Coordinates of C-alpha atoms in Angstrom, one line a residue:
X1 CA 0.0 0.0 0.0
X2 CA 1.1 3.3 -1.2
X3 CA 0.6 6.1 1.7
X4 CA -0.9 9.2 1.0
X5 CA -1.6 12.2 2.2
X6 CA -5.4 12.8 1.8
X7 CA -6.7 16.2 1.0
X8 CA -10.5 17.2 0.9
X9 CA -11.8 20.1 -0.9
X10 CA -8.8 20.4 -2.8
X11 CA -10.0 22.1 -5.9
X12 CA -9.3 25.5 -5.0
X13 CA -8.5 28.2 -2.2
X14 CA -6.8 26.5 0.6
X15 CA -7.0 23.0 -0.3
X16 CA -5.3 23.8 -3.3
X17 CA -3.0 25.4 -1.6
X18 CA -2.2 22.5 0.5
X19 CA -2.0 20.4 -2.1
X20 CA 0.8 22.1 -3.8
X21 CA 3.2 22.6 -0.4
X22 CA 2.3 18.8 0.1
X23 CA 3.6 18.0 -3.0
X24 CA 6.6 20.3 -2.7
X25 CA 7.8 18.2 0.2
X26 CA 7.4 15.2 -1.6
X27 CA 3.8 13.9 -0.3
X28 CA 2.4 11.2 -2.7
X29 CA -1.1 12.8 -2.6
X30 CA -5.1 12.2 -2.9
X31 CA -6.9 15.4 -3.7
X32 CA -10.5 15.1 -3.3
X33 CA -13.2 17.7 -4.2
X34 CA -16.5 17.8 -6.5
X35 CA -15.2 19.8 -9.6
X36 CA -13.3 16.9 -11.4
X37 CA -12.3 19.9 -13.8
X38 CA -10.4 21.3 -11.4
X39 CA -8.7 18.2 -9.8
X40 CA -7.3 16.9 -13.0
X41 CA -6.2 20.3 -13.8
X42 CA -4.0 20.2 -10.5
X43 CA -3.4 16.9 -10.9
X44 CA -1.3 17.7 -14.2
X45 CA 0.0 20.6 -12.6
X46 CA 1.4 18.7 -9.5
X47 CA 2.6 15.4 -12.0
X48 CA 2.6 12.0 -11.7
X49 CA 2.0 11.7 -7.6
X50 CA -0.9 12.6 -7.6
X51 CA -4.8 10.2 -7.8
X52 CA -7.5 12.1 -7.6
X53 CA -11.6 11.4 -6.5
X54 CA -14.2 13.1 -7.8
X55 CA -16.4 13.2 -4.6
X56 CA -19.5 15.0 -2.9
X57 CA -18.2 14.4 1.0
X58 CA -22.0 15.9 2.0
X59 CA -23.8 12.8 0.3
X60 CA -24.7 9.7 2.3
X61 CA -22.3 7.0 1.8
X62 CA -19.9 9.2 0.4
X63 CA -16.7 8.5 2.8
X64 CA -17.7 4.9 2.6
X65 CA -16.9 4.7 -1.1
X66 CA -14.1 6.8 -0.6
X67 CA -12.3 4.9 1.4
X68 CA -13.3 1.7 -0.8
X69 CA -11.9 3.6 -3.4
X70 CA -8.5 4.5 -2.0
X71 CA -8.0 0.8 -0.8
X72 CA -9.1 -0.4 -4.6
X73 CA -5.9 1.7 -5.6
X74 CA -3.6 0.5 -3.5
X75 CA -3.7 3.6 -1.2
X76 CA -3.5 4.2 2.8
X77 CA -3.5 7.4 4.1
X78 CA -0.7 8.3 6.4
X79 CA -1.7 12.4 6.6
X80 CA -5.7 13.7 6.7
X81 CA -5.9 17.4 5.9
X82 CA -10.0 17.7 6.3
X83 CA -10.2 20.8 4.4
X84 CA -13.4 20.9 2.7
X85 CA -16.1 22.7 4.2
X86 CA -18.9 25.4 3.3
X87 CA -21.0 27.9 4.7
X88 CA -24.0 30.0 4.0
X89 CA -25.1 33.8 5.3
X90 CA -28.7 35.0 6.2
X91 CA -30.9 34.5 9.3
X92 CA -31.2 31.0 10.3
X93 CA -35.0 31.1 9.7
X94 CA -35.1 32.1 6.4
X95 CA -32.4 29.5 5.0
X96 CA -33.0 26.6 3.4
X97 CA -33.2 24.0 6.4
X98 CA -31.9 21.5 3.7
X99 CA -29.0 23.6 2.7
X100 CA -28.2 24.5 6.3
X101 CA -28.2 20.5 7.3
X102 CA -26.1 19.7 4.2
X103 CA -23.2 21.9 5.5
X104 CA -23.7 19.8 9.1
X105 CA -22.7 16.9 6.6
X106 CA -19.8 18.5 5.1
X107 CA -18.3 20.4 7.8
X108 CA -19.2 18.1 10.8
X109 CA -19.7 14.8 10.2
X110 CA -18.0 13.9 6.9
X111 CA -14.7 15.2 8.9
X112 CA -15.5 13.1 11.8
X113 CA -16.3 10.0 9.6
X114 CA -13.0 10.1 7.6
X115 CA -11.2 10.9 10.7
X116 CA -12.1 7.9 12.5
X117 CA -12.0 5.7 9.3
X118 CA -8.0 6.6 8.8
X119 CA -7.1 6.0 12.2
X120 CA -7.1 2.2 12.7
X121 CA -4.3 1.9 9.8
X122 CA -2.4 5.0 11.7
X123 CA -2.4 3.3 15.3
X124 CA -1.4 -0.1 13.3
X125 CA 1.7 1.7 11.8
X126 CA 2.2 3.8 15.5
X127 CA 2.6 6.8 13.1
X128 CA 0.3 9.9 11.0
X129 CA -1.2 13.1 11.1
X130 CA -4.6 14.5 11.1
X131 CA -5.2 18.5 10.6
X132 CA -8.7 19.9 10.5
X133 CA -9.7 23.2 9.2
X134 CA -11.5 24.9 11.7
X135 CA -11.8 28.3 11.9
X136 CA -11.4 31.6 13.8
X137 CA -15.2 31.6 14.1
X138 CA -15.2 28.5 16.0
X139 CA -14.2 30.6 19.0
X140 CA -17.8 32.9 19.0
X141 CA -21.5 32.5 18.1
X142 CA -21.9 33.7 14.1
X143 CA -25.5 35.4 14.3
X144 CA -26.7 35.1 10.0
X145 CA -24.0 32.6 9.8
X146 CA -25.2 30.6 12.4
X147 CA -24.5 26.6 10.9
X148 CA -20.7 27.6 10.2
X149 CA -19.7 29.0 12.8
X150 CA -21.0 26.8 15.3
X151 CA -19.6 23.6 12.4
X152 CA -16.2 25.0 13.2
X153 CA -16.5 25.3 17.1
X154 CA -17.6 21.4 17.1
X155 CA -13.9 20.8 14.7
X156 CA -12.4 22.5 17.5
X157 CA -13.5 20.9 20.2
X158 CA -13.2 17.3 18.8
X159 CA -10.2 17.9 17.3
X160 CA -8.4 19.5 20.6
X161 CA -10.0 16.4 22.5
X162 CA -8.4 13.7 20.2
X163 CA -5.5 15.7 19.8
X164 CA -5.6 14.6 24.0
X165 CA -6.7 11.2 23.2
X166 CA -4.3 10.5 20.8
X167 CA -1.0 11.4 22.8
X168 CA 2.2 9.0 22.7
X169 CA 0.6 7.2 19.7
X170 CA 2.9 8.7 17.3
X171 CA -0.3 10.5 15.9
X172 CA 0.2 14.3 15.7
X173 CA -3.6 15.9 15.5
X174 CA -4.0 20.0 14.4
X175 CA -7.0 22.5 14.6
X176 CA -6.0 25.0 12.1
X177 CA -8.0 28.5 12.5
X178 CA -7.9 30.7 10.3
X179 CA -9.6 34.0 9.8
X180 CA -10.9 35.9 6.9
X181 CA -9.0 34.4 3.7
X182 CA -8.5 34.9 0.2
X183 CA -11.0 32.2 -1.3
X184 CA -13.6 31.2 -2.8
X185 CA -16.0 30.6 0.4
X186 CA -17.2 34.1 0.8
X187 CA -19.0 34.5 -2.5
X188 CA -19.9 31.3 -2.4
X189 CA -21.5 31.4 1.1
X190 CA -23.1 34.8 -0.1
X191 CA -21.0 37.0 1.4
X192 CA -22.0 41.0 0.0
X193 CA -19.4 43.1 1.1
X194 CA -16.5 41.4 3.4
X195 CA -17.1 43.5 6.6
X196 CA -13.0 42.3 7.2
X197 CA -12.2 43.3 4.1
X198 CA -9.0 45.0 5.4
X199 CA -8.2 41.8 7.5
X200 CA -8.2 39.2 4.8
X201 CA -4.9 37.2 4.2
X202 CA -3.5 35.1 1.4
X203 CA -3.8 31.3 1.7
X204 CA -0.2 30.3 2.1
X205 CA 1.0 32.0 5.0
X206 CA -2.1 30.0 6.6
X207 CA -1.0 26.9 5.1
X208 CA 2.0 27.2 6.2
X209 CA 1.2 27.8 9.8
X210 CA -1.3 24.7 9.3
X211 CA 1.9 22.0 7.9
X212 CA 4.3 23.9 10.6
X213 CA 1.4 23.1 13.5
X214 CA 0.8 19.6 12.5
X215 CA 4.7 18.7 12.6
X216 CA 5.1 20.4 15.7
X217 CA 2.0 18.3 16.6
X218 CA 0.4 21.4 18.0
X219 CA -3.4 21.2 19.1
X220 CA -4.5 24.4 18.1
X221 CA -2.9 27.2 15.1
X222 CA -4.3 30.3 14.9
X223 CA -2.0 32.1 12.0
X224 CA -1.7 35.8 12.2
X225 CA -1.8 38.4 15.0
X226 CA -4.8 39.6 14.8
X227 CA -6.7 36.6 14.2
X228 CA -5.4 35.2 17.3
X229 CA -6.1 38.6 19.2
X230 CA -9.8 37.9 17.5
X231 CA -9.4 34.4 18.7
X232 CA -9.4 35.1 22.3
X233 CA -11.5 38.4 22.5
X234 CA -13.7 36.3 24.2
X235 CA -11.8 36.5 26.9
X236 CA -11.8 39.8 27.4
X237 CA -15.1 40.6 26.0
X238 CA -18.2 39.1 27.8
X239 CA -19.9 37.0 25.2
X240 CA -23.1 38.9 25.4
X241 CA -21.1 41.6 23.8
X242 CA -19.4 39.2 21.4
X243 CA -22.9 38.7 20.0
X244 CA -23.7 42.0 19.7
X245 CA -20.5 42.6 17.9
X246 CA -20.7 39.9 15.5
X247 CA -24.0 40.4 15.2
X248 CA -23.9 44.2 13.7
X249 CA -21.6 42.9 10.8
X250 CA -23.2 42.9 7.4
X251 CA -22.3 39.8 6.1

């Protein structure tokens, strides 16, 4: 079995971005997003290391075939970047309940699926890496992006706790939290004018940060100054205010 290192939503924006610096180091890699455009595209780009799987993570099932599909090439994953996830703006009422559950799927339990499916070959070898893309919203409550932000304070959580669970295995485990970045997810989650605007960053220094974290086996990076002065606001701001604050943004 060839190991890889797995990466979800890999089309574009961050995934992408991983995709490359993983390859740059020498990763034998398996990108996985929806747009197969895009994945074979970066496929040729990266060369001959690289499978690819054309795959909707939100759809029942789909981790299941997933993995089936990796094992069918000869393929074990040694690193998990869970990168893919979405959101969607507007008051919680008004949205789409179907929408809002499909990015429960995507951003909460496709990442805890394919998390627990890669660790039994992990503990078998005593060695891997797991690094979830969480987010600086996971740290306060979202009001009009409600689902996402409280998606990304579940990755948190779990992903601290088994970064716990999984000491002196030879498993490293990584929240990576970033803040407003220079993707695709804020038109596509219907953003209309970036109320950080001034405050969003390029995608590598946060991958980066992410690939430096996970060596270091770090639970938690936060890249930039002032998202981890954002980050932990909440200490100094009572949460009530938080809200308020968050709250008064026109996303």
């Amino acid at each position: 079995m060839r190991v890889v290192t797995l990466v979800t939503g890999a089309s574009s924006g961050l995934g992408a971005e991983f995709a490359c610096a993983c390859a740059r180091r020498g990763d034998v890699l398996a990108l996985v997003a929806r747009r197969r455009d895009r994945l074979e595209a970066l496929a040729t780009e990266l060369g001959g290391n690289t499978e690819i799987f054309v795959t909707d993570l939100a759809e029942p099932g789909a981790v299941q075939r997933l993995m089936a599909d990796l094992a069918a090439r000869g393929l074990t994953v040694g690193t998990l970047i869970n990168n893919a996830g979405a959101g969607v703006t507007g008051p919680f009422a008004d949205l789409s309940i179907g929408r809002q559950l499909g990015l429960v799927d995507l951003n909460v339990r496709a990442l805890v699926e394919l998390t627990h499916a890669v660790l039994p070959a992990m503990r078998e070898r005593g060695r891997g890496a797991i690094l979830n893309v969480a987010s600086t919203g996971a740290f306060q409550a979202g009001p009009r992006i409600a689902i996402y932000f409280a998606s990304k304070a579940f990755v948190l959580s779990f992903t601290e706790a088994l970064h716990q669970e999984m000491k002196g295995s030879g498993i490293k485990v990584t929240a990576l939290c970033p803040g407003p970045t220079d993707t695709e997810f804020g038109p596509i989650a219907g953003f209309k004018k970036p109320a950080l605007r001034l405050f969003i960053g390029a995608v590598e220094p946060v991958v980066r940060a992410g690939l430096r974290g996970l060596d270091r086996n770090q639970a938690v990076v936060i890249p930039g100054l002032a998202n981890k002065i954002s980050a932990q606001s909440n200490r100094l701001i009572p949460r009530a205010a938080m809200r308020r604050i968050a709250g008064a943004l026109k996303l």
